[in-house]
Coordinates of C-alpha atoms in Angstrom, one line a residue:
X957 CA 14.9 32.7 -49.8
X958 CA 16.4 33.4 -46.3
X959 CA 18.7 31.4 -44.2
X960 CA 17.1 29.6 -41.9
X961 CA 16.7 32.0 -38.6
X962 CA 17.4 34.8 -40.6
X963 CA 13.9 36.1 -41.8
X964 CA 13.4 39.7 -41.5
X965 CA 10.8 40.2 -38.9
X966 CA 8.0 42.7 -41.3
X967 CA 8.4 39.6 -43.7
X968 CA 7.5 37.1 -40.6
X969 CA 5.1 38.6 -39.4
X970 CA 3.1 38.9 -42.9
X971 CA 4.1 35.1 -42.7
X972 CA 2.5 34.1 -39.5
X973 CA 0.9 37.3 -37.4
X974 CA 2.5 39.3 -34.7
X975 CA 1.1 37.1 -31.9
X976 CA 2.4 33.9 -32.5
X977 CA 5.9 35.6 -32.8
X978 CA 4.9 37.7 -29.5
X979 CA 3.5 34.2 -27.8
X980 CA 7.0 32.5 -28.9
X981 CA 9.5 35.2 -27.8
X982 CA 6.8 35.5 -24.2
X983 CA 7.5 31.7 -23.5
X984 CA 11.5 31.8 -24.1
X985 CA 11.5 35.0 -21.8
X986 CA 9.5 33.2 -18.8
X987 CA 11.7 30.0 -19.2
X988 CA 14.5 32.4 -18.8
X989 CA 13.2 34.3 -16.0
X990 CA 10.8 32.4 -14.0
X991 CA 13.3 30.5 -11.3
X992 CA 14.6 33.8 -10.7
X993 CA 11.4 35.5 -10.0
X994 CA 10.5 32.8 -8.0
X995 CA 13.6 33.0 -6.1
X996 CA 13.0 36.7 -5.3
X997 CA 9.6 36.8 -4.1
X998 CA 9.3 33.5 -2.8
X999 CA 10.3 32.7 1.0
X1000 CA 9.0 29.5 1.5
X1001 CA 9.8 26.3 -0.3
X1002 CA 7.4 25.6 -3.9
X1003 CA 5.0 22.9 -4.3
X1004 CA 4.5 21.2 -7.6
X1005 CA 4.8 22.8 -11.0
X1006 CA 3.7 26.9 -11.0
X1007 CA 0.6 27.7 -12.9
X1008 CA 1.8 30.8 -15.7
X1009 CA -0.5 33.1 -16.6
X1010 CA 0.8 36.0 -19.4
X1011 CA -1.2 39.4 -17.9
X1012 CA 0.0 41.6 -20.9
X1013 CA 1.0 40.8 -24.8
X1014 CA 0.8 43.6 -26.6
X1015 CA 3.5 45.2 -29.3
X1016 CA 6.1 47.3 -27.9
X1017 CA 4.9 46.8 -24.2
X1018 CA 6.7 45.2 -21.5
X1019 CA 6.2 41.4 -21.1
X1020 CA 4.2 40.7 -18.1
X1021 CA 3.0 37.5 -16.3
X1022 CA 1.7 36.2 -13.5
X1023 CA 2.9 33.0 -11.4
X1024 CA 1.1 30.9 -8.7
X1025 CA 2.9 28.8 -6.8
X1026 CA 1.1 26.1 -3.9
X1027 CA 3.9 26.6 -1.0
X1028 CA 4.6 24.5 2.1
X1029 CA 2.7 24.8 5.0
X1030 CA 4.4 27.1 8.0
X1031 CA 4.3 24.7 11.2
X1032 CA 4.0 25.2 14.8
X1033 CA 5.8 22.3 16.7
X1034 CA 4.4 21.0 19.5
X1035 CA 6.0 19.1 22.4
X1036 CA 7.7 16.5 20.4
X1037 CA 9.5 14.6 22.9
X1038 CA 7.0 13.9 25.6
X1039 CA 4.4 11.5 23.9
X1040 CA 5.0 8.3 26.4
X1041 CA 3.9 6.2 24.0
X1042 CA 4.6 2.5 25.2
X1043 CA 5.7 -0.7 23.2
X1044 CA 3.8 -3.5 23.2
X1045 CA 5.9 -6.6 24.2
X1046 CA 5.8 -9.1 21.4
X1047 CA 5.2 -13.0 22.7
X1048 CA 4.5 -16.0 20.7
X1049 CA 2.6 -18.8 22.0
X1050 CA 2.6 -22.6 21.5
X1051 CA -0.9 -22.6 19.9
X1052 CA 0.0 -19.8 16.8
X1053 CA 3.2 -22.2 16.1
X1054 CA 1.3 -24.8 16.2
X1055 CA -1.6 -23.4 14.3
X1056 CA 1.4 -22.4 11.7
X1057 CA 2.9 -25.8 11.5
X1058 CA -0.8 -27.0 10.9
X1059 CA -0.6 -24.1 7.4
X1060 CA 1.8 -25.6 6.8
X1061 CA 1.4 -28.8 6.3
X1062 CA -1.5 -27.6 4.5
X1063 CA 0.7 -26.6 1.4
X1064 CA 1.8 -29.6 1.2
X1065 CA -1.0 -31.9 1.2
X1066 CA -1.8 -34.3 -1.8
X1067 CA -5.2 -34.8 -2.8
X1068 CA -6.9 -37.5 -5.1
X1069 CA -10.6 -37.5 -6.6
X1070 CA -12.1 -40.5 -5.4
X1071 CA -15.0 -42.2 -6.4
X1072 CA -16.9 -42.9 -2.9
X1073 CA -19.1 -40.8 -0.3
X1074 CA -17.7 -37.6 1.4
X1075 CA -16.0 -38.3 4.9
X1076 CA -14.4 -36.2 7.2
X1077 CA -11.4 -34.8 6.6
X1078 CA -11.6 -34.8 2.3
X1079 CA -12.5 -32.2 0.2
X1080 CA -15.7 -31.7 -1.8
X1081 CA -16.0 -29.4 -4.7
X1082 CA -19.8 -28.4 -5.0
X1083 CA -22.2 -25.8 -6.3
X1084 CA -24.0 -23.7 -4.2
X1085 CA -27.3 -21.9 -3.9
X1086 CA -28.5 -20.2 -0.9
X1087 CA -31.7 -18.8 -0.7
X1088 CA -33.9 -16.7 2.1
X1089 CA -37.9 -17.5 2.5
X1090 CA -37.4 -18.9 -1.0
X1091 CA -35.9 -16.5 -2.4
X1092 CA -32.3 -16.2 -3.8
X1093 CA -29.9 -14.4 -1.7
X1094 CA -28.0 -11.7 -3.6
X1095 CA -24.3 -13.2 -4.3
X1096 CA -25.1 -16.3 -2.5
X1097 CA -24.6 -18.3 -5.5
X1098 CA -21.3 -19.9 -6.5
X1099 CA -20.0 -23.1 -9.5
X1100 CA -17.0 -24.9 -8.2
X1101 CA -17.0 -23.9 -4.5
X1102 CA -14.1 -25.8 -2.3
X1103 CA -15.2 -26.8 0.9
X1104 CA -12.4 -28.9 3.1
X1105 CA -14.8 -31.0 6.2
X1106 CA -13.4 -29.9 9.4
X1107 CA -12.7 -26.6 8.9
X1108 CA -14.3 -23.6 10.1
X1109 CA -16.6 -21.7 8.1
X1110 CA -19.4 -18.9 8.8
X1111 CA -21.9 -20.7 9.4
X1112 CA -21.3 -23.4 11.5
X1113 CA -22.1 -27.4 10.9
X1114 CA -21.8 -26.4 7.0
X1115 CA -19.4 -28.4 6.1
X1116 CA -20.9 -31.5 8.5
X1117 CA -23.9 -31.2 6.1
X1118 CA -21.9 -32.8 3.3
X1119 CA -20.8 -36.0 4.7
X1120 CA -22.6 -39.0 3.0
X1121 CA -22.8 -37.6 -0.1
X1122 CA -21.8 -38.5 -3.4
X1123 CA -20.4 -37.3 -6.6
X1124 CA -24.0 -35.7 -8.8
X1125 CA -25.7 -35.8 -5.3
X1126 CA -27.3 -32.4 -4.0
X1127 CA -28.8 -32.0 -1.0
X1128 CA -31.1 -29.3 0.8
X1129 CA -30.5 -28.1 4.4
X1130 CA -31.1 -25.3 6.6
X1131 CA -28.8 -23.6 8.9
X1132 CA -29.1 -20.3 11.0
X1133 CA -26.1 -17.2 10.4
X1134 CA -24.8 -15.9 13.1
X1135 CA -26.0 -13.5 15.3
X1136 CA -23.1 -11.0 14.4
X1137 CA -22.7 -11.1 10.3
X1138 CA -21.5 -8.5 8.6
X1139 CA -24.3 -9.4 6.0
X1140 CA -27.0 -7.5 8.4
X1141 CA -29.1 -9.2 5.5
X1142 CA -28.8 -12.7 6.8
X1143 CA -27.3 -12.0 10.5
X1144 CA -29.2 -14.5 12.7
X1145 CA -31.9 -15.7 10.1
X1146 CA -31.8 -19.6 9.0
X1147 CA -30.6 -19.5 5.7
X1148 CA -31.4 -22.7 2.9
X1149 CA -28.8 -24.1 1.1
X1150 CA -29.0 -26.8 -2.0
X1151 CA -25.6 -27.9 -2.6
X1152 CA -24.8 -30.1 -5.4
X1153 CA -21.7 -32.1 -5.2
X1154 CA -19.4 -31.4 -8.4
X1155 CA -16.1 -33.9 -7.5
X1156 CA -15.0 -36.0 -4.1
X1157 CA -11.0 -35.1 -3.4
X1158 CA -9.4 -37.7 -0.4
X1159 CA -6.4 -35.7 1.4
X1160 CA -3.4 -36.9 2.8
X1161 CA -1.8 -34.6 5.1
X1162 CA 2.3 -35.0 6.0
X1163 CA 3.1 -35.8 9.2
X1164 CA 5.0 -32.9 11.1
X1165 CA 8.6 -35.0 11.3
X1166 CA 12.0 -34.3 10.8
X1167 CA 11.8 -35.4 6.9
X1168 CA 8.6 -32.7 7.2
X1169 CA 11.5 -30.3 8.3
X1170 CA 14.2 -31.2 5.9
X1171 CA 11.6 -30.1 3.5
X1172 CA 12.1 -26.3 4.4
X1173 CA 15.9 -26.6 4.6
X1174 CA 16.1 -27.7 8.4
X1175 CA 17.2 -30.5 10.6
X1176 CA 14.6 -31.6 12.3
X1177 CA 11.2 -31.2 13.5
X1178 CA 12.8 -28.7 16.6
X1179 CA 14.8 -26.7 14.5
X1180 CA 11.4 -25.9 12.3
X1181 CA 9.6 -25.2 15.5
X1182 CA 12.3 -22.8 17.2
X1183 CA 12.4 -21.2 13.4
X1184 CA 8.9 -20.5 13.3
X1185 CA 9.1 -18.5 16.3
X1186 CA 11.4 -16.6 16.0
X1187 CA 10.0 -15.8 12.3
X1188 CA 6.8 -15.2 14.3
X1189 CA 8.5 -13.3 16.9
X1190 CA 10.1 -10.7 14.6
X1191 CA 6.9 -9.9 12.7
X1192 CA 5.1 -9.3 16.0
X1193 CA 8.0 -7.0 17.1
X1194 CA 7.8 -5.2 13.8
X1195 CA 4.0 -4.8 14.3
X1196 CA 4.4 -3.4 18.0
X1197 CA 7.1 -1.2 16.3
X1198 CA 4.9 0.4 13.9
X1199 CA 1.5 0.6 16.4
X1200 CA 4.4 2.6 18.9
X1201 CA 5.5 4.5 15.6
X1202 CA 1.8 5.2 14.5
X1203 CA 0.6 6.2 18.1
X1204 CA 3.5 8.5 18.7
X1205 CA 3.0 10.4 15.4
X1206 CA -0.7 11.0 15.6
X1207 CA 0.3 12.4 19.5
X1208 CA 2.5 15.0 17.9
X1209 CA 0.7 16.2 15.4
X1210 CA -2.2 16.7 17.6
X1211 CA 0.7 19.0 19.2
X1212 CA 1.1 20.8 16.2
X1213 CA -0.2 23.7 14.0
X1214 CA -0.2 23.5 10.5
X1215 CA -1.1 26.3 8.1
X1216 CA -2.5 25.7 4.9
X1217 CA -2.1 22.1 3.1
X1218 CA -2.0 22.5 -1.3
X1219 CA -4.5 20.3 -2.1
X1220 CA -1.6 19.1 -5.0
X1221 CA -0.1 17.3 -2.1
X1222 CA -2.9 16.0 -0.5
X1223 CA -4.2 14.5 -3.8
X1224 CA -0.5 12.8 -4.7
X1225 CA -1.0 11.2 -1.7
X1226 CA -4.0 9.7 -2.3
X1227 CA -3.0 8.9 -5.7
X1228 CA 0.2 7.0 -4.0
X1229 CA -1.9 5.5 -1.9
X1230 CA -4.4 4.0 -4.3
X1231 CA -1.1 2.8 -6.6
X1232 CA 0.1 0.8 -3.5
X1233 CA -3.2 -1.0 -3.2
X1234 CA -3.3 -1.3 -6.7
X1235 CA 0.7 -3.0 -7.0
X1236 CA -0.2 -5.1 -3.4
X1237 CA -3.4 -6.7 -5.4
X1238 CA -1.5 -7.5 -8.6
X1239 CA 1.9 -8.6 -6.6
X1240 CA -0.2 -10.9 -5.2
X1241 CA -1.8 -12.1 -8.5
X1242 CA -5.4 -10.4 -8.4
X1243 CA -6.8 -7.5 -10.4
X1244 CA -7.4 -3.9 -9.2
X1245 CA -10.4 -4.0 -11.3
X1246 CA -11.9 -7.2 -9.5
X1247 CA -11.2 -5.6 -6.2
X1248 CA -12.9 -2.5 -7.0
X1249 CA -15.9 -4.3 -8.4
X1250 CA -16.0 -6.5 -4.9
X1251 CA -15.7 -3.4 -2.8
X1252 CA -18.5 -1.3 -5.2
X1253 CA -16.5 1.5 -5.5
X1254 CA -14.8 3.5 -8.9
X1255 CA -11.1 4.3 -8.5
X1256 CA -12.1 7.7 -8.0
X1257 CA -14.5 7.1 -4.9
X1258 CA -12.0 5.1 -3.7
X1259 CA -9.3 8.1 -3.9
X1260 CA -11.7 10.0 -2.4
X1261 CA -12.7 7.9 0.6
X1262 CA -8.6 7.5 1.1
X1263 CA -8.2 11.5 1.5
X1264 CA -8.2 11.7 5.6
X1265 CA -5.6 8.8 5.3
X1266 CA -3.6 11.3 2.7
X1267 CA -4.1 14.6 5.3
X1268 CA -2.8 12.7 8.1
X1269 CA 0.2 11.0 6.3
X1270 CA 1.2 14.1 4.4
X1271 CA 1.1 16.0 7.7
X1272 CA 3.4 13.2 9.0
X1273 CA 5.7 14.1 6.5
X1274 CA 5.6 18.0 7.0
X1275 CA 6.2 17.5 10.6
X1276 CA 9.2 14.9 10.1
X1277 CA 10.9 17.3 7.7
X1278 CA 10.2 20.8 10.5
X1279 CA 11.7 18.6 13.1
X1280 CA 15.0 17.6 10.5
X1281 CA 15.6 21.2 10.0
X1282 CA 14.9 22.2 13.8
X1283 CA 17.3 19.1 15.3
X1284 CA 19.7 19.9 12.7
X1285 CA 19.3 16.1 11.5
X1286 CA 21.2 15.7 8.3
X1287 CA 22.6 12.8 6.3
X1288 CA 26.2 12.9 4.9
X1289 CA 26.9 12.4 1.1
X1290 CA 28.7 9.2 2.2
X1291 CA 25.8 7.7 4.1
X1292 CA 24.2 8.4 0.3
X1293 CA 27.2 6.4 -1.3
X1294 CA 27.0 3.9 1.2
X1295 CA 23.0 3.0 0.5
X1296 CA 23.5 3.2 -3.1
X1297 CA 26.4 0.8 -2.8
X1298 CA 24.1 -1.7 -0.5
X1299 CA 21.2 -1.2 -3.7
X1300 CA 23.3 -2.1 -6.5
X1301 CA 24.7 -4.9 -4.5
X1302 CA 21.1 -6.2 -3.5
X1303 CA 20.2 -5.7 -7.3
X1304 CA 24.0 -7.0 -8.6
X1305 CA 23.2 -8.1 -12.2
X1306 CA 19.7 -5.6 -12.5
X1307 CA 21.2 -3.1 -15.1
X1308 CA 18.5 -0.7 -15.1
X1309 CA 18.0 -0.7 -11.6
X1310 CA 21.6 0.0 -10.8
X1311 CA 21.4 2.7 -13.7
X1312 CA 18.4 4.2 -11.5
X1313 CA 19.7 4.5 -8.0
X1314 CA 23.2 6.5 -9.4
X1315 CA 20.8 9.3 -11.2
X1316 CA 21.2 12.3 -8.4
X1317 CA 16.9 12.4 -8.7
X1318 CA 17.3 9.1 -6.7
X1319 CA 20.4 9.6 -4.8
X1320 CA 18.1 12.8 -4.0
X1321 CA 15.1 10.6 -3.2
X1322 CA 17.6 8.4 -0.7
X1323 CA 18.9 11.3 1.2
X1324 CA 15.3 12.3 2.2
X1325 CA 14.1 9.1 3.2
X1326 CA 17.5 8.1 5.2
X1327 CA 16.9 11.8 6.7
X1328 CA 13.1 10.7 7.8
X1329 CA 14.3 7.1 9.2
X1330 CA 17.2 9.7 11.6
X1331 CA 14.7 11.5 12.5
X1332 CA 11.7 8.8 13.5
X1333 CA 14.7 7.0 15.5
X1334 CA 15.2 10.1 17.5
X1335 CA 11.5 10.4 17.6
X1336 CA 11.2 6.7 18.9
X1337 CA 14.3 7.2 21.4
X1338 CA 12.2 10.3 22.9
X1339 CA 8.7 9.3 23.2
X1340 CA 8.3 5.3 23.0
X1341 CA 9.0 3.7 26.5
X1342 CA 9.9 0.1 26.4

């Protein structure tokens, strides 16, 4: 019979009980207090969400609660600008273009079952049984396996094995591992195979010529050749770049003290990192499931084995933001603009990525990570020697 929000509070609380009315007004009064409190008896920068914990809730007593917070590390800079670390200098030579043009030309081959005996050069699908004194090796069994003659495989003469034979032929040979196989199992043992020959594929390989060229947008059979290395060149450069990058951080932190870690960010690291393996598996059309099953490993052992990787790049991260704040290395609101502007043009017709990188969150996210690229540049400038 009251408005609504209008109750007399004796009538509530025969309604409902005291505490739920106590618990209610408790959880406005921390929402209205809490970034204050933390404000005032916090120095260093918060971690995370805090963990609340209501100390006293009694009628017609004060309100009181308890907050933990995890807080940034305090750090101890080295030497940051002495590391010598020195760049590798990135060269190409004739045999990895060539050994590329040869890939190459190895997307584009045709192939056509053929009803004959295996020769050199064709491809022969087969199934395959390996076994050791008699017995079956453990995952050495396989339906439908595609061997291509004249390529290199583990064990050596393998594929030789095959020549001669015929479509519903099999064949049993023996052939020694080598000496230095990961499978300790099988590492230097002779090893029997029965192979059974499935289907016979002939393959016709392009010739490497200027209508091989025209084929990937190019003049002629030089212009693919001088394009290869250079692609080749500035994926090598990048490499050297990242070893230098990689080397010089690892030096500096060894220069530097760190205090405490939270373990909230070493485990959103780890998390991060198993995420990127997971979206590099499926990008390239495999499952994260498959991968753990090949690797014998749950997604949490493999978070776990990934949490030395986390320390170290987390401690990266703390020691790229103390030496931000200690160069005075900042990023203007128009450098911000400027990136989101490059984004949306990049993503020009990608509504709800254009939505995202104007939220201030991301324009947030960009000003931190065009801070850290400043600040590894100055890094590079003062420790990598060319």
């Amino acid at each position: 019979g009251f408005r609504p929000g209008k109750p007399p509070y004796e009538i509530l609380k025969q309604k409902i009980g005291e505490m739920p009315i106590l618990e209610e007004a408790a959880r406005q009064a921390i929402s209205k207090t809490i970034d204050q409190v933390i404000r005032e008896n916090v120095q260093a920068e918060p971690v995370g969400q805090p963990d609340v914990n209501i100390t006293k809730l009694a009628p017609e007593n004060p309100l009181e609660y308890k907050v933990i917070l995890s807080i940034l590390p305090e750090i101890e800079l080295g030497d940051y600008k002495a590391a010598k670390v020195k760049l590798e200098k990135a060269e190409v030579r004739d045999e990895e273009v060539k050994k590329m043009l040869e890939d190459l030309r190895e997307m584009r081959v045709k192939e056509a079952v053929v009803d004959r005996e295996i020769k050199p050069g064709d491809k022969a699908l087969i199934n395959l049984e390996m076994f050791l004194d008699k017995v079956p090796v453990e995952g050495g069994q396989g339906k439908g396996v595609a061997v291509v003659l004249g390529k290199d495989y583990i064990v050596p003469g393998f594929d030789k094995q095959l020549v001669g034979l015929k479509k519903g032929e099999t064949k049993e040979f023996s052939l020694p591992y080598p000496e230095k196989h990961h499978m300790a199992n099988l590492a230097g043992k002779m090893v029997e195979f029965r192979v059974t020959v499935n289907e016979v594929y002939a393959r016709e390989l392009p010739e490497i010529d200027d209508e091989f060229a025209a084929g990937f947008g190019l003049k002629n059979k030089e212009d693919l050749e001088k394009s290869i290395k250079e692609s080749m060149l500035a994926e090598k450069k990048k490499a050297a770049e990242q070893k230098a990058e990689i080397e010089m951080l690892d030096k500096i932190i060894e220069q530097a003290k760190f205090g405490d870690i939270p373990e909230i960010l070493i485990n959103h690291e780890a998390d991060s990192m198993v995420h990127e393996i997971e979206h590099d598996i499926e990008h390239q059309g495999g499952r994260f499931e498959d991968y753990l099953a090949s690797i014998k490993k749950t997604k949490e052992q493999l978070t776990l084995d990934l949490l030395p990787d986390a320390v170290k790049r987390v401690k990266s991260a703390l020691l790229i933001r103390k030496i931000a704040i200690d160069e005075k290395i900042e990023v203007s609101d128009k450098e911000v603009e400027e990136e989101v502007e490059r984004l949306i043009n990049q993503y020009r017709g990608h509504e709800k990525v254009e939505e995202r990188v104007k939220e201030p969150s991301y324009k947030s996210y960009l000003k931190n990570m065009l801070t850290n690229r400043k600040v590894i540049e100055k890094l590079r400038e003062w420790n990598v020697e060319k």
